[in-house]
Short mmCIF file of C-alpha atoms in Angstrom, two decimals:
data_model
loop_
_atom_site.label_atom_id
_atom_site.label_comp_id
_atom_site.label_asym_id
_atom_site.label_seq_id
_atom_site.Cartn_x
_atom_site.Cartn_y
_atom_site.Cartn_z
CA UNK A 1 16.45 13.88 -1.16
CA UNK A 2 16.73 17.64 -1.73
CA UNK A 3 20.39 17.53 -2.93
CA UNK A 4 20.30 14.99 -4.87
CA UNK A 5 16.90 16.52 -7.00
CA UNK A 6 19.19 19.80 -7.27
CA UNK A 7 22.17 18.35 -8.66
CA UNK A 8 19.58 16.49 -11.20
CA UNK A 9 17.98 19.60 -12.23
CA UNK A 10 21.45 21.16 -12.76
CA UNK A 11 22.08 18.30 -14.84
CA UNK A 12 19.16 18.61 -17.19
CA UNK A 13 19.40 22.39 -17.27
CA UNK A 14 23.33 21.68 -18.51
CA UNK A 15 21.76 18.77 -20.67
CA UNK A 16 19.39 21.18 -22.26
CA UNK A 17 21.92 23.70 -23.73
CA UNK A 18 24.46 20.79 -24.35
CA UNK A 19 26.97 21.09 -21.51
CA UNK A 20 27.18 17.19 -21.42
CA UNK A 21 30.24 17.41 -19.45
CA UNK A 22 28.77 19.53 -17.14
CA UNK A 23 25.37 17.43 -16.50
CA UNK A 24 27.95 14.13 -15.82
CA UNK A 25 29.51 16.40 -13.16
CA UNK A 26 26.29 17.15 -11.16
CA UNK A 27 25.09 13.77 -11.56
CA UNK A 28 28.56 12.40 -10.38
CA UNK A 29 28.20 14.10 -7.18
CA UNK A 30 24.15 12.84 -7.12
CA UNK A 31 25.41 9.27 -7.56
CA UNK A 32 27.72 9.52 -4.79
CA UNK A 33 24.81 10.85 -2.59
CA UNK A 34 22.45 7.99 -3.54
CA UNK A 35 25.27 5.42 -2.72
CA UNK A 36 25.82 6.94 0.70
CA UNK A 37 22.28 7.52 1.91
CA UNK A 38 19.14 5.97 1.38
CA UNK A 39 17.33 8.56 -1.20
CA UNK A 40 13.13 8.40 -2.09
CA UNK A 41 12.13 6.77 -5.23
CA UNK A 42 10.99 10.03 -7.19
CA UNK A 43 14.07 11.47 -6.42
CA UNK A 44 15.80 8.64 -7.67
CA UNK A 45 13.47 8.04 -10.66
CA UNK A 46 14.76 11.37 -11.94
CA UNK A 47 18.07 10.96 -11.30
CA UNK A 48 18.63 7.81 -13.27
CA UNK A 49 16.52 9.23 -16.13
CA UNK A 50 18.82 12.08 -16.45
CA UNK A 51 21.79 9.72 -16.19
CA UNK A 52 20.51 8.14 -18.87
CA UNK A 53 19.74 11.26 -21.07
CA UNK A 54 23.30 12.53 -20.52
CA UNK A 55 25.10 9.09 -21.18
CA UNK A 56 23.03 8.65 -24.05
CA UNK A 57 24.17 12.34 -25.30
CA UNK A 58 28.32 11.37 -25.23
CA UNK A 59 27.06 8.06 -27.20
CA UNK A 60 27.19 5.71 -24.12
CA UNK A 61 24.06 3.68 -25.19
CA UNK A 62 24.81 0.58 -23.63
CA UNK A 63 25.19 2.46 -20.20
CA UNK A 64 22.22 4.60 -21.25
CA UNK A 65 20.00 1.55 -21.55
CA UNK A 66 20.84 0.35 -18.07
CA UNK A 67 19.91 3.81 -16.36
CA UNK A 68 16.89 4.25 -18.38
CA UNK A 69 15.81 0.60 -17.22
CA UNK A 70 16.36 1.09 -13.88
CA UNK A 71 14.21 4.37 -14.05
CA UNK A 72 11.65 2.03 -15.38
CA UNK A 73 11.50 -0.27 -12.79
CA UNK A 74 11.41 2.52 -9.90
CA UNK A 75 8.34 4.12 -11.88
CA UNK A 76 6.62 0.78 -12.06
CA UNK A 77 7.20 0.33 -8.26
CA UNK A 78 6.05 3.53 -7.37
CA UNK A 79 2.59 2.93 -9.95
CA UNK A 80 2.84 6.41 -11.31
CA UNK A 81 1.59 6.85 -14.63
CA UNK A 82 3.15 9.83 -15.67
CA UNK A 83 6.72 8.48 -14.56
CA UNK A 84 6.07 5.24 -16.22
CA UNK A 85 5.00 6.99 -19.46
CA UNK A 86 8.32 8.83 -19.59
CA UNK A 87 10.30 6.02 -18.83
CA UNK A 88 8.64 4.15 -21.41
CA UNK A 89 9.55 6.58 -24.06
CA UNK A 90 13.07 7.16 -22.85
CA UNK A 91 13.65 3.16 -22.97
CA UNK A 92 12.47 3.27 -26.10
CA UNK A 93 14.95 5.88 -27.61
CA UNK A 94 17.53 3.94 -25.52
CA UNK A 95 16.90 0.99 -27.22
CA UNK A 96 16.70 2.53 -30.98
CA UNK A 97 20.34 3.81 -30.08
CA UNK A 98 21.45 0.53 -30.12
CA UNK A 99 18.92 -0.45 -33.19
CA UNK A 100 17.27 -2.71 -31.22
CA UNK A 101 13.62 -1.45 -33.11
CA UNK A 102 11.30 -3.82 -32.16
CA UNK A 103 12.20 -3.43 -28.54
CA UNK A 104 11.96 0.18 -29.19
CA UNK A 105 8.83 0.47 -30.76
CA UNK A 106 7.24 -2.06 -28.67
CA UNK A 107 7.87 0.42 -25.35
CA UNK A 108 6.96 3.53 -27.44
CA UNK A 109 3.52 2.10 -27.84
CA UNK A 110 3.59 1.28 -24.53
CA UNK A 111 4.15 5.23 -23.56
CA UNK A 112 0.97 6.00 -26.13
CA UNK A 113 -1.08 3.53 -24.30
CA UNK A 114 -0.53 4.63 -20.79
CA UNK A 115 -1.34 8.66 -22.15
CA UNK A 116 -4.13 7.47 -23.52
CA UNK A 117 -5.73 5.31 -20.64
CA UNK A 118 -5.90 8.21 -17.85
CA UNK A 119 -7.47 11.70 -17.81
CA UNK A 120 -5.66 14.73 -19.42
CA UNK A 121 -3.06 12.54 -20.93
CA UNK A 122 -3.31 14.42 -24.42
CA UNK A 123 0.60 15.77 -23.71
CA UNK A 124 1.77 12.29 -23.24
CA UNK A 125 0.17 11.10 -25.92
CA UNK A 126 1.48 13.76 -28.19
CA UNK A 127 5.13 13.13 -26.88
CA UNK A 128 4.70 9.40 -27.37
CA UNK A 129 3.57 9.88 -31.25
CA UNK A 130 6.62 11.96 -31.59
CA UNK A 131 9.25 9.07 -30.08
CA UNK A 132 7.07 6.59 -32.59
CA UNK A 133 7.63 9.24 -35.25
CA UNK A 134 11.50 9.17 -34.55
CA UNK A 135 12.02 5.64 -34.17
CA UNK A 136 10.00 4.61 -36.98
CA UNK A 137 11.88 7.10 -39.23
CA UNK A 138 15.30 5.60 -37.87
CA UNK A 139 14.08 2.42 -38.83
CA UNK A 140 13.23 3.09 -41.99
CA UNK A 141 9.77 3.40 -41.94
CA UNK A 142 9.11 6.76 -42.89
CA UNK A 143 5.51 6.38 -43.96
CA UNK A 144 4.33 5.09 -40.87
CA UNK A 145 6.53 8.04 -39.18
CA UNK A 146 4.96 10.76 -41.02
CA UNK A 147 1.55 9.39 -39.70
CA UNK A 148 3.15 9.28 -36.18
CA UNK A 149 4.55 12.82 -36.46
CA UNK A 150 0.95 14.36 -38.00
CA UNK A 151 -0.57 13.06 -34.49
CA UNK A 152 2.19 14.64 -32.44
CA UNK A 153 2.14 17.99 -34.55
CA UNK A 154 -1.94 17.91 -33.95
CA UNK A 155 -1.92 17.31 -30.37
CA UNK A 156 1.23 19.65 -29.35
CA UNK A 157 -0.42 22.43 -31.55
CA UNK A 158 -3.67 22.03 -29.28
CA UNK A 159 -1.65 22.34 -26.27
CA UNK A 160 0.38 25.37 -27.45
CA UNK A 161 3.93 23.37 -26.84
CA UNK A 162 5.83 25.19 -29.30
CA UNK A 163 9.29 23.33 -28.46
CA UNK A 164 7.84 19.79 -28.98
CA UNK A 165 5.68 21.06 -32.18
CA UNK A 166 9.39 22.18 -33.60
CA UNK A 167 10.79 18.50 -33.05
CA UNK A 168 7.93 16.94 -34.81
CA UNK A 169 7.95 19.05 -37.62
CA UNK A 170 11.60 18.40 -38.16
CA UNK A 171 11.13 14.73 -37.88
CA UNK A 172 8.46 15.12 -40.54
CA UNK A 173 10.89 17.09 -42.66
CA UNK A 174 13.62 14.82 -42.32
CA UNK A 175 11.39 12.08 -43.55
CA UNK A 176 9.81 14.30 -46.59
CA UNK A 177 13.62 14.68 -47.56
CA UNK A 178 13.68 11.46 -48.53
CA UNK A 179 10.73 11.16 -50.60
CA UNK A 180 11.81 13.54 -52.88
CA UNK A 181 8.55 15.92 -53.14
CA UNK A 182 9.82 19.16 -53.54
CA UNK A 183 6.63 21.09 -52.48
CA UNK A 184 5.81 19.02 -49.24
CA UNK A 185 9.66 19.90 -48.55
CA UNK A 186 9.63 23.30 -49.03
CA UNK A 187 6.24 23.91 -46.87
CA UNK A 188 7.71 21.61 -44.34
CA UNK A 189 10.99 23.49 -44.24
CA UNK A 190 9.68 27.11 -43.86
CA UNK A 191 7.69 25.90 -40.91
CA UNK A 192 10.74 23.93 -39.38
CA UNK A 193 12.90 27.24 -40.34
CA UNK A 194 10.46 29.74 -38.35
CA UNK A 195 10.20 27.23 -35.64
CA UNK A 196 13.86 27.04 -35.22
CA UNK A 197 14.86 30.55 -35.03
CA UNK A 198 11.47 31.65 -32.87
CA UNK A 199 13.01 29.22 -30.46
CA UNK A 200 16.88 30.16 -30.61
CA UNK A 201 15.80 33.79 -30.04
CA UNK A 202 14.42 32.95 -26.92
CA UNK A 203 18.11 31.88 -25.69
CA UNK A 204 19.38 35.13 -24.14
CA UNK A 205 23.39 33.61 -23.87
CA UNK A 206 24.73 34.17 -27.14
CA UNK A 207 27.27 30.96 -26.37
CA UNK A 208 23.94 28.86 -25.51
CA UNK A 209 22.75 30.10 -28.42
CA UNK A 210 25.14 28.91 -30.78
CA UNK A 211 25.47 25.69 -29.00
CA UNK A 212 21.87 25.18 -30.41
CA UNK A 213 22.43 26.17 -33.45
CA UNK A 214 25.57 23.86 -33.66
CA UNK A 215 23.34 21.00 -32.81
CA UNK A 216 20.41 21.81 -35.19
CA UNK A 217 22.93 22.67 -38.32
CA UNK A 218 21.56 19.91 -40.00
CA UNK A 219 18.12 21.96 -40.98
CA UNK A 220 20.47 24.31 -42.40
CA UNK A 221 22.09 21.79 -44.26
CA UNK A 222 19.06 20.32 -45.41
CA UNK A 223 17.78 23.58 -46.57
CA UNK A 224 21.12 24.27 -48.49
CA UNK A 225 20.61 20.74 -50.59
CA UNK A 226 16.74 21.68 -51.00
CA UNK A 227 17.65 24.93 -52.51
CA UNK A 228 20.74 23.63 -54.18
CA UNK A 229 18.68 20.59 -56.27
CA UNK A 230 15.38 23.41 -57.05
CA UNK A 231 17.66 26.25 -58.54
CA UNK A 232 21.23 24.54 -59.03
CA UNK A 233 22.33 27.93 -57.74
CA UNK A 234 25.73 27.28 -56.06
#
């Protein structure tokens, strides 16, 4: 159990720094252990959640859906709300990656309901609202997505969770970019760029900082387009 948990955690850290191949190496070793020996449900749950995230990062979306479904089954068997909420959220993203938006929204909505039904569930509600925003945006429902992002941002600001506050602001920016409202885009862009640089500056290794920038390059692509459209200055 300890080995599986440690390998899963190593995969989480690798995934955080966009090293998907390293994450898969750790998960392969963990999968061998879960196959050879009986592993406690909590360790299995964490393993399958991270396995789903890792294969999703490599665009293996069908495999991700299967891993996240298994993780949800384990969470429901354990009857632990925190794990159920996390699994429903990740399963929602897995459905959205396959453009199964009705199923994705259903899971994300259930994730929010789990958070609202338990004491001190504000973090769960904030996370589920961000997930709902992303799924709604991907399905072309930006008006509803902005409402979900606004709710997530308000909750995360109360909780002082900067990382997730950033992703909610980024999602809202991507929706505003479709509206053509230059004032709203400019205000949100300033906030997103500030959070982006603040978070990137806290990564201590240069290669990891560069990896984060490479993945989040779309933020600066949007900023360039916005500046060009406003000033017509190449």
